[in-house]
XYZ file of C-alpha atoms in Angstrom:
561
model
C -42.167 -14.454 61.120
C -42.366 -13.459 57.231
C -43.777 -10.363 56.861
C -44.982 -11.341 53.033
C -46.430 -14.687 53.847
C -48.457 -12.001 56.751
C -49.343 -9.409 54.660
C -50.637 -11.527 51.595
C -52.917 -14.447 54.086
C -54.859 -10.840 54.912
C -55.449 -9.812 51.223
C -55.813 -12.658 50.057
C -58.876 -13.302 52.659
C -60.257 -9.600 51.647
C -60.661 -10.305 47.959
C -62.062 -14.125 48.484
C -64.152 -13.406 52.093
C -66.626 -11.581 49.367
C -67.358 -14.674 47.242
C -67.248 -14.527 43.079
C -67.993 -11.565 41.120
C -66.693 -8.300 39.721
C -64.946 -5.982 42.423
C -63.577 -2.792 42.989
C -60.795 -2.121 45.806
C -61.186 0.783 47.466
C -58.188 2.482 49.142
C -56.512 5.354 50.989
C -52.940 6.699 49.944
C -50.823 4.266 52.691
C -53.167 1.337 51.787
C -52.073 1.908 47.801
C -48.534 1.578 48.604
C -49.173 -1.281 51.084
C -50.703 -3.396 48.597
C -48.519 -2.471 45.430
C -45.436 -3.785 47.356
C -47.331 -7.210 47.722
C -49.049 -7.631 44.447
C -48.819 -6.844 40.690
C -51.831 -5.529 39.002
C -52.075 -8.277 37.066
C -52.047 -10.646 39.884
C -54.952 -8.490 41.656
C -56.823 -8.730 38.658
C -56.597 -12.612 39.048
C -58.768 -12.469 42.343
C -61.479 -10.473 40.352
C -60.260 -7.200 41.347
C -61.192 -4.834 38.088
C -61.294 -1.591 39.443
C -59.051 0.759 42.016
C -60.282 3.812 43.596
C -59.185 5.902 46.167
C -61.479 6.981 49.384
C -60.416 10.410 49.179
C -60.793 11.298 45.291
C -64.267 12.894 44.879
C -65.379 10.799 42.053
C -68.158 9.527 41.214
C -69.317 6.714 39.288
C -72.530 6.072 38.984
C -74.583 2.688 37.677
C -72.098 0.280 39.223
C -74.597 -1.501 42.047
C -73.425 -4.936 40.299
C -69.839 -4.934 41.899
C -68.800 -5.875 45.168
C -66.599 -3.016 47.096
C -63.618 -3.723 49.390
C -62.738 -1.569 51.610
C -59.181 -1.319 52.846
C -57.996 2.088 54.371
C -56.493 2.840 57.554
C -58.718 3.475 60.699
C -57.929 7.380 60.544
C -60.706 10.055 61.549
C -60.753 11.243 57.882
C -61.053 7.759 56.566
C -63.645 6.961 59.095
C -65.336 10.806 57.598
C -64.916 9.699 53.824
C -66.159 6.292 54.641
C -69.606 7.189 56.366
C -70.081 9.555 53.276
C -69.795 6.855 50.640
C -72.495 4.903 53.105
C -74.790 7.258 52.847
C -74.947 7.276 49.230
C -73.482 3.757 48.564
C -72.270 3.569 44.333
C -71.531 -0.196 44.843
C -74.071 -2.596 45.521
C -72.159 -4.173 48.651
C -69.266 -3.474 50.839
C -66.663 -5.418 52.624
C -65.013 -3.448 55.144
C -61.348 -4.243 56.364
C -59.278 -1.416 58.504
C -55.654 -2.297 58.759
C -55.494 -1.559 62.367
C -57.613 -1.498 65.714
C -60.498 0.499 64.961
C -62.218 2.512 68.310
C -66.078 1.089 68.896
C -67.206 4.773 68.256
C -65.996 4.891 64.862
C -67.846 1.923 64.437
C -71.171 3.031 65.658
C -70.550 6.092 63.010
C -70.384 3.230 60.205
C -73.245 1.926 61.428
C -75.496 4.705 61.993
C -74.745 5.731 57.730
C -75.378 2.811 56.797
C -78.714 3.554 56.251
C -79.366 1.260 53.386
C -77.741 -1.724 54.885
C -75.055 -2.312 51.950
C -72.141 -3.042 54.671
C -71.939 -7.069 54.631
C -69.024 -7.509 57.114
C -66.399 -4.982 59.120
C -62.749 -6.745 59.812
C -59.825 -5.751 61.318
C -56.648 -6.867 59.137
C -53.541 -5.322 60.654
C -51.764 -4.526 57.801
C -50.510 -0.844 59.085
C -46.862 -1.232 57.358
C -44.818 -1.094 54.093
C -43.519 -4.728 53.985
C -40.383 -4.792 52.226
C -38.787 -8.062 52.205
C -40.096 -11.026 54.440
C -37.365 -9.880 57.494
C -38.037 -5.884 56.698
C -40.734 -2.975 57.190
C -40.861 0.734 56.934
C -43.417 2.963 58.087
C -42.526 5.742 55.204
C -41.944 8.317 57.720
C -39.016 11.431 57.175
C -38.366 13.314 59.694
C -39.689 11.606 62.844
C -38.232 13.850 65.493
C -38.449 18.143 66.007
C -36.109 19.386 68.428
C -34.660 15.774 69.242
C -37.762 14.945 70.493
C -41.026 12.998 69.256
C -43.548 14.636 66.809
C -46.470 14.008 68.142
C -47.885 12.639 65.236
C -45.126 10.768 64.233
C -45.244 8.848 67.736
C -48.990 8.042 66.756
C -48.117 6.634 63.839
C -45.341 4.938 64.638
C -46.662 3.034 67.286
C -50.015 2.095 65.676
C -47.362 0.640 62.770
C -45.398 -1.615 65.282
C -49.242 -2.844 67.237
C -49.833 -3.899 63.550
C -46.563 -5.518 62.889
C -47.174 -7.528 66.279
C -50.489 -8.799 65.463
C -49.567 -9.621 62.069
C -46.974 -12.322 62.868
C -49.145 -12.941 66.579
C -46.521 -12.242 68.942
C -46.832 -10.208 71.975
C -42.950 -9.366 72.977
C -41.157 -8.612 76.319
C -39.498 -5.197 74.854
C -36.209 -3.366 75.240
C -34.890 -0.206 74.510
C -31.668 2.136 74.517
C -31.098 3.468 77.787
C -29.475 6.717 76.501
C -32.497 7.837 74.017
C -35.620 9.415 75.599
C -37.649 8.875 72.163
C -36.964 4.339 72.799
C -38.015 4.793 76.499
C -41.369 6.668 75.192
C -41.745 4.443 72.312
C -41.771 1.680 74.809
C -44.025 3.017 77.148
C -46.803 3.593 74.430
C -46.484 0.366 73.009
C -46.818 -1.460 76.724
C -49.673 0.801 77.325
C -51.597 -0.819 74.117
C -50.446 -4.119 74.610
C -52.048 -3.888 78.201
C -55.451 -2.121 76.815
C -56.270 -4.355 73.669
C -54.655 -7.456 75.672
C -57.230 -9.909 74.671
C -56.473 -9.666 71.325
C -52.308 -10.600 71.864
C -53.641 -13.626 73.590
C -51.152 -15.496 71.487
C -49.864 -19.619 72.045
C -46.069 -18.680 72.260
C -43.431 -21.277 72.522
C -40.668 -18.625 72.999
C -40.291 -15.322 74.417
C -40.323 -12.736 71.437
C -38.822 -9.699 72.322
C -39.123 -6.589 70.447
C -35.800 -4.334 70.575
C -36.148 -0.635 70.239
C -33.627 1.552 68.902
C -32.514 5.310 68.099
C -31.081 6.113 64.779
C -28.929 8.497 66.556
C -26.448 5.832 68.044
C -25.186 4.932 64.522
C -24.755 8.141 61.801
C -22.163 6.732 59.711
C -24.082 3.820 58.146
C -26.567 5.904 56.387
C -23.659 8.329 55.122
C -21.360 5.454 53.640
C -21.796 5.324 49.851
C -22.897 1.099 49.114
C -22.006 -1.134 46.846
C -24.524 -3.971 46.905
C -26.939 -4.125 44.196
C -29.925 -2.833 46.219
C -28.757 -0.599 48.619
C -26.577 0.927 46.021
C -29.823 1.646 43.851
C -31.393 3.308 46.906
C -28.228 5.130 47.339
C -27.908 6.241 43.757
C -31.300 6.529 42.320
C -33.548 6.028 45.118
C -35.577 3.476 45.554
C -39.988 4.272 46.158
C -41.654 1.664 47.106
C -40.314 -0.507 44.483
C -40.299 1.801 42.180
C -36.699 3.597 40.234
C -37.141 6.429 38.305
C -34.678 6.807 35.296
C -36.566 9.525 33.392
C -33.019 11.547 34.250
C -31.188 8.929 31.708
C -30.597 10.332 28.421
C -31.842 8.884 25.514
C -33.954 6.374 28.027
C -37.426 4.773 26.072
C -40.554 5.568 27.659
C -40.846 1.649 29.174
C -37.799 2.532 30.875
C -38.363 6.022 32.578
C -39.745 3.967 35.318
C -38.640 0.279 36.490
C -40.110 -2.062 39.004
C -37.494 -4.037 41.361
C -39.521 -6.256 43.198
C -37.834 -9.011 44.973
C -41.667 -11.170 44.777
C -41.771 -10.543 40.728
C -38.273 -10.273 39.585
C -36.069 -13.549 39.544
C -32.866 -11.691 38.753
C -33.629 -9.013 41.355
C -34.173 -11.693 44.045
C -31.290 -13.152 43.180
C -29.018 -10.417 42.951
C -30.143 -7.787 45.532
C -27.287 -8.583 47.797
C -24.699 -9.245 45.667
C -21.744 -6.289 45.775
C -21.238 -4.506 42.459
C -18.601 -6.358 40.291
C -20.385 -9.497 40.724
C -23.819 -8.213 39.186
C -21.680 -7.077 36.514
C -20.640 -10.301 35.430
C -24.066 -11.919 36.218
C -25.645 -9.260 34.035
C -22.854 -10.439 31.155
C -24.431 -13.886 31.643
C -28.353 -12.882 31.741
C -27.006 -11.118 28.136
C -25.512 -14.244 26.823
C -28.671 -16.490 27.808
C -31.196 -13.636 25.863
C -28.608 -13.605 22.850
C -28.800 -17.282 22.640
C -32.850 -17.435 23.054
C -33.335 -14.589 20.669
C -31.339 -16.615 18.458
C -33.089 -19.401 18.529
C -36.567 -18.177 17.712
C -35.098 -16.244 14.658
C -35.437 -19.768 13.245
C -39.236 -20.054 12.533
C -39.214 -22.898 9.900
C -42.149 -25.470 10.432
C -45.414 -25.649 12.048
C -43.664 -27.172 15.122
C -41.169 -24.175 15.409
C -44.159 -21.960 15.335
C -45.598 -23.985 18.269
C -42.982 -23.906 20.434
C -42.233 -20.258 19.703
C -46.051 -19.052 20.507
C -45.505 -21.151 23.575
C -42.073 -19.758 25.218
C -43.286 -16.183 23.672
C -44.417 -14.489 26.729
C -40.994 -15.903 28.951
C -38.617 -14.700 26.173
C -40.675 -11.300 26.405
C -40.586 -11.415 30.298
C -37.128 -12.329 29.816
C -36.225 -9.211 27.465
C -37.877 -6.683 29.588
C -35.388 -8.068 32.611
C -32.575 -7.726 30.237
C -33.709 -4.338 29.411
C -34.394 -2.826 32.998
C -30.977 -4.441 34.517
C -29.163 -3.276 32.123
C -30.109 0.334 31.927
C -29.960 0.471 36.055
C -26.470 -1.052 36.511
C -25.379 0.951 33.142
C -26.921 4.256 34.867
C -25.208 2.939 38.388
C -21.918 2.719 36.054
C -21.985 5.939 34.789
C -22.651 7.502 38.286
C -19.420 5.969 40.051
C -17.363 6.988 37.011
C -18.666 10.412 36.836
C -18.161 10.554 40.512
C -15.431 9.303 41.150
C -17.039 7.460 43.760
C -14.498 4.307 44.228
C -12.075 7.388 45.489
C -14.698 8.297 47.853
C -15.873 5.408 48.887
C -12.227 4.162 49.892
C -12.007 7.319 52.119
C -15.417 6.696 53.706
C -14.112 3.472 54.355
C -11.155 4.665 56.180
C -12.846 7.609 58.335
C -14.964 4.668 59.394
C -12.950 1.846 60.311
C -9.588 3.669 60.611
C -7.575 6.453 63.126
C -5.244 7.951 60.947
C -5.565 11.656 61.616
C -3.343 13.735 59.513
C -3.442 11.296 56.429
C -7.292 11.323 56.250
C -7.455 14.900 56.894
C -5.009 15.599 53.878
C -6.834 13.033 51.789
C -10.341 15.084 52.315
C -8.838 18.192 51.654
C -7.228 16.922 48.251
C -11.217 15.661 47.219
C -12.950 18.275 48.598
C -10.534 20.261 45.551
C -11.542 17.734 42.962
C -13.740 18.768 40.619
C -15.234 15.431 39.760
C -16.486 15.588 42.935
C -19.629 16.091 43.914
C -21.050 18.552 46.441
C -23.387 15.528 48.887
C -19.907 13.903 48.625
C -17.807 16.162 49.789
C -20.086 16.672 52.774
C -20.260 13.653 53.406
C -16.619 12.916 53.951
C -16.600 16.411 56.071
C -19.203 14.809 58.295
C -17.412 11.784 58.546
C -14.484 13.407 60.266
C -16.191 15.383 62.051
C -17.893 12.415 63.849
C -15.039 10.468 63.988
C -12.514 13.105 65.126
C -14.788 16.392 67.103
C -12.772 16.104 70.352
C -9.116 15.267 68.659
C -7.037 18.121 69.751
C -6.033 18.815 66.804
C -9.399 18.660 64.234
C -9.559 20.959 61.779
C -13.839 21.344 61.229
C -13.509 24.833 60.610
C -10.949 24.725 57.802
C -12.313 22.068 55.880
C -15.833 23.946 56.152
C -13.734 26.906 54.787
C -12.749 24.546 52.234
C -16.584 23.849 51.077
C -17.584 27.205 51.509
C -14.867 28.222 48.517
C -15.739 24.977 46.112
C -18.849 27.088 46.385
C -21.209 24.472 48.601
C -24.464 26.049 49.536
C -24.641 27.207 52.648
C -27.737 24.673 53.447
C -25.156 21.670 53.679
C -22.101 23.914 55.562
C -24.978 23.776 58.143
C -25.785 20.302 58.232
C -22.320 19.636 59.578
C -23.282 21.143 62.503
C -26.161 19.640 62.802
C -25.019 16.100 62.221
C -22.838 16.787 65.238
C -25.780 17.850 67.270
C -27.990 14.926 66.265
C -25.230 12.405 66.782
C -21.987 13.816 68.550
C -19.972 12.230 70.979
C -21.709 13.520 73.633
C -24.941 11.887 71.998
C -23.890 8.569 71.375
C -24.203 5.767 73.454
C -21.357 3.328 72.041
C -17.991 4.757 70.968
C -18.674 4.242 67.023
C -15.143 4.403 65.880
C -12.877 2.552 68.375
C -14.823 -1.203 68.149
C -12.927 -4.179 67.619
C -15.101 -5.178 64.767
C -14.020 -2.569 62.639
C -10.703 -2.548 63.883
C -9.235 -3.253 60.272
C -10.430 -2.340 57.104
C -11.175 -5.180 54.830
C -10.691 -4.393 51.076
C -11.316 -6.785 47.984
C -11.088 -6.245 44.161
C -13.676 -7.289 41.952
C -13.842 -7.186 38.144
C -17.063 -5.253 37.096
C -18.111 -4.345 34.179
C -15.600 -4.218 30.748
C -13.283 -1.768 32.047
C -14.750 -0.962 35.241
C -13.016 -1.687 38.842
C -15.060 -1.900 41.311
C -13.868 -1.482 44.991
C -16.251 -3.518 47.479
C -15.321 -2.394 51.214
C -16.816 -3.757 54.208
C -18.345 -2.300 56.696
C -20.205 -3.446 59.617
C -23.025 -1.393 60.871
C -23.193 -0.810 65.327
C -26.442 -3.125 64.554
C -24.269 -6.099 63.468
C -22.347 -6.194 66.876
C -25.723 -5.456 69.121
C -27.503 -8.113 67.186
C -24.415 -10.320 68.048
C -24.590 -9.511 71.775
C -28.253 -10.056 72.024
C -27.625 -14.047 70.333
C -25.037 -14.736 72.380
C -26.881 -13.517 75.542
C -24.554 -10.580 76.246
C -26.578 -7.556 75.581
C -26.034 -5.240 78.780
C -29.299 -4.760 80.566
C -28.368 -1.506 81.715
C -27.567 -0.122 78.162
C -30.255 -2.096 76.708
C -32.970 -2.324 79.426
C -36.434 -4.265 80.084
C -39.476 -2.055 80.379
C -40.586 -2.841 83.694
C -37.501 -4.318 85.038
C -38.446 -7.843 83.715
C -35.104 -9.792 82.927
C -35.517 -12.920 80.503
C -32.538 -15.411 80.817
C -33.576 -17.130 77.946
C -32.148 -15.922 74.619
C -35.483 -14.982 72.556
C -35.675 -16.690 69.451
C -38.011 -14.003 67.695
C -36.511 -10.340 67.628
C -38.323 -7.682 65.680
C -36.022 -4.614 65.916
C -37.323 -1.268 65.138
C -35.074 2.006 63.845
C -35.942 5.274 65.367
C -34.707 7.563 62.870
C -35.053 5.061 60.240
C -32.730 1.616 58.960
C -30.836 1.447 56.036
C -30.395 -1.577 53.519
C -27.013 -2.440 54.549
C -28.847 -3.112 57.904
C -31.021 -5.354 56.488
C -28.456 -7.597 54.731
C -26.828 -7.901 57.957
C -30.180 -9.391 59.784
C -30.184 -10.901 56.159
C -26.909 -12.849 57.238
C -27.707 -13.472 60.589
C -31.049 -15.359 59.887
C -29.009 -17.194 57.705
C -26.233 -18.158 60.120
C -28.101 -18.548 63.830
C -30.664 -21.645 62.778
C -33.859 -21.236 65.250
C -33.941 -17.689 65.616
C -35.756 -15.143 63.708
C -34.971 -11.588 63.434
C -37.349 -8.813 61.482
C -35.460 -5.149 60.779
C -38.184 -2.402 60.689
C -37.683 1.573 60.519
C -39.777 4.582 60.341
C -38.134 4.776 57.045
C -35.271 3.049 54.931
C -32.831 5.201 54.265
C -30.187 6.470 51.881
C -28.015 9.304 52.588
C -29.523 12.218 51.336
C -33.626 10.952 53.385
C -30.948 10.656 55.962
C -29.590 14.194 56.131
C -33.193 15.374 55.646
C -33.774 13.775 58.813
C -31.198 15.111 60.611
C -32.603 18.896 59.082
C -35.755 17.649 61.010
C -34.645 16.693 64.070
C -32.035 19.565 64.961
C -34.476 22.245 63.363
C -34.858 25.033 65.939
C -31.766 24.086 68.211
C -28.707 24.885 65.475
C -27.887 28.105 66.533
C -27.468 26.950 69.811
C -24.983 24.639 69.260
C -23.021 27.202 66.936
C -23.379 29.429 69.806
C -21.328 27.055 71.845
C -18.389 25.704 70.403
């Protein structure tokens, strides 16, 4: 089950299923995205692949009957539209047709019918419906998945067409579970089952284990998307943001045009690869070393002397290039990353975070948020954050103080668009909502804290937290997830631990959930877990969710307490 390894055996078999020759890939929007995360344009170019056009962009090229066209959009009714309409006046002088998920037999009579000049060699379906992020972790690139705590419609759609493709891709067809206490995992569920049953000839998979997929609501868990991170790729996405592999550092001052935008691709970037999971002081001293290593090579081709240095320096040319552009793009990010926890202050308010998660300590936390909220240094999304924090942790203590310390952020002058997102984290994910008691688990019982040397005069504070996932994921090993939390659709029970689990986020998954079904691949030899989400989030995509969801139904709540 690598999602990769999936992904790239169906591209790969689009660009060579055509034979030799000059190509041009033609795409939708999702389809662009799904491939960039894959491949480089260089390495598309490779397979022959010299030209990228959209299906939507009303273009059009004429005198170009001597390339080959692939075809690789999803099976929407306005792909399905664009696609008949390039048919009917073909600009390429063949086409290979691939959807990326089941396409209906009408849509395919449409095809047919304008194809009037017979330029359509072959029609495929390659389900490759999802953003593949790592080998164990998806997104569907959806924000805002929920209206009124409930499905949108749409949403649902494409949420479930994602996970059919997800299934196909690495051929398993799953016994699946879901949270008992969420109404959007039951529906989920049901939707999926009801596919599985209608297109069941083509999960007619040889299975040597029962895969089970495991559904869950983002709803159950609000305080891992709030926490501020501190390894190297989930504190990008928490800083800077990360798009589809893509930073952008126009913001930095002074930054050269190469820089304004930066690639981190685990597939293209050794360092990246390498790093993405380390926690922030470490990266600073691996970043030292990377330094030393290009100050050394640099050195060494300053000394051009003889035909034979000339040789060798032609010949290790492009690496010490590829090489100085790492150098170049690490450096900037963890020196913008740097910047932003100085600035911030954001070991201080981290450290609290920390504590309002894994900690009961009433009056001393309360104190504590009240002395940052006054800070100047610190931000406004921080602030909030830490106000949301203790208001999950502590809404029924009999002696919470909400109301003053939203008094507090009306007078540090925070807009009045995040005073009301405190109420509507509580109504998206208050005690009342949530099916495990977040802050009284023996896993985060005690806060674990450890000191790391960053960069020249930096501390850096690494604490550790462990997202509700970790401990479900735990049960489910072991064999000890309840069945009455965590039920069977259709009231099959499986004794046998699965040894394939693709979980899936309702609400979205964050990257500090991914290192921990990172770990636990790792650690549990023989069974496989994949992490997907309608999105991956930090904490501001977060709170737009929430703004989503609870749209509609705020007042209410206000009304009420």
């Amino acid at each position: 089950m690598n999602l990769f390894v999936a992904l790239k055996f169906y591209i790969r078999r689009m660009t060579e299923e055509s034979g030799p020759g000059m190509k041009v890939l033609l795409m939708d929007k999702q389809t662009t995205s799904i491939v960039s995360l894959l491949y480089s344009q260089s390495e598309i170019f490779m397979k022959e692949v010299y030209l990228f056009e959209r299906i939507d962009a009303n273009v059009r090229n004429e005198g170009l009957k001597h390339l080959k066209c692939i075809v690789f959009v999803r099976p929407t009714k306005e792909n399905v539209e664009h696609l008949c309409n390039e048919l009917r006046c073909p600009k390429y002088g063949t086409y290979y047709v691939y959807f990326s998920n089941i396409i209906a037999k009408s849509d395919i009579k449409l095809l047919a019918e304008s194809d009037e000049q017979e330029v359509v060699k072959e029609v495929h379906e390659y389900y490759a419906d999802y953003l593949a992020i790592s080998p164990h972790l998806f997104s569907l690139g959806i924000i805002g998945c929920s209206q009124g705590l409930l499905w949108n419609p749409i949403h649902l759609h494409r949420t479930l067409l994602g996970i059919i493709s997800v299934l196909l891709s690495v051929k398993k067809c799953p016994y699946i579970r879901y949270q008992s206490s969420s109404e959007m995992t039951k529906r989920l569920a049901e939707k999926i089952r009801e596919v599985l049953s209608k297109e069941s000839s083509s999960f007619e998979f040889r299975q040597e284990s029962s895969p089970l997929l495991l559904i869950l609501d983002r709803r159950d868990d609000p305080v891992t998307p709030l926490l501020n991170q501190w390894t190297y790729q989930a504190m990008v996405h928490e800083l800077l943001t990360i798009n589809n592999n893509r930073v952008n550092l126009s913001h930095v001052k002074s930054i050269s045009k190469e820089l304004k935008e930066v690639v981190l691709s685990a597939e293209h970037d050794e360092f990246y690869a390498t790093n993405l999971y380390h926690n922030f002081g470490e990266i600073g001293q691996t970043i030292k070393e990377l330094m030393d290593e290009f100050q050394r090579k640099a050195k060494k081709n300053q000394k051009v002397e003889s035909i034979a240095d000339m040789k060798t320096f032609v010949e290790t040319y492009p690496l010490f290039k590829k090489l100085s552009g790492t150098v170049s793009k690490h450096v900037t990010v963890v020196g913008e990353l740097s910047s932003l926890v100085e600035n911030h202050n954001l070991l201080q308010v981290s450290e609290l975070e920390q504590e309002l998660s894994c900690q009961s300590d009433h009056s001393i936390q309360l104190q504590k948020i009240k002395e940052l909220i006054n800070n100047q240094h610190i931000r406004e999304m921080d602030s909030v954050r830490l106000v949301m924090l203790y208001a999950l942790h502590y809404e029924k203590h009999a002696n919470n103080d909400i109301s003053g310390l939203l008094s507090l952020l009306k007078n540090k002058g925070v807009s009045e668009k995040y005073i009301k997102l405190v109420y509507s984290i509580l109504q998206y994910s208050g005690i009342n909502t949530r099916q495990s008691n977040l802050f009284d688990r023996e896993s985060v019982a005690k806060i674990t804290k450890k000191l790391f040397k960053g960069l020249s005069g930096v501390d850096n504070i690494y604490t550790q937290h462990t997202p509700l996932l970790n401990e479900t994921l735990e049960d489910l090993i072991k064999g000890k997830l309840s069945s009455q939390t965590f039920p069977y659709l259709g009231n099959t029970i499986i004794s046998k631990r699965p040894q394939d689990v693709i979980v899936f986020m309702i609400g979205g998954t964050t990257y500090e959930e991914s290192l921990n079904v990172y770990n636990l691949n790792k650690q549990n030899s023989g069974i496989k877990i994949i992490l997907g989400g309608t999105t991956i989030h930090n904490s501001h995509s977060f709170l737009e969710e929430v703004q989503y969801a609870t749209a509609g139904i705020l007042s209410k709540y206000k009304n009420n307490n």
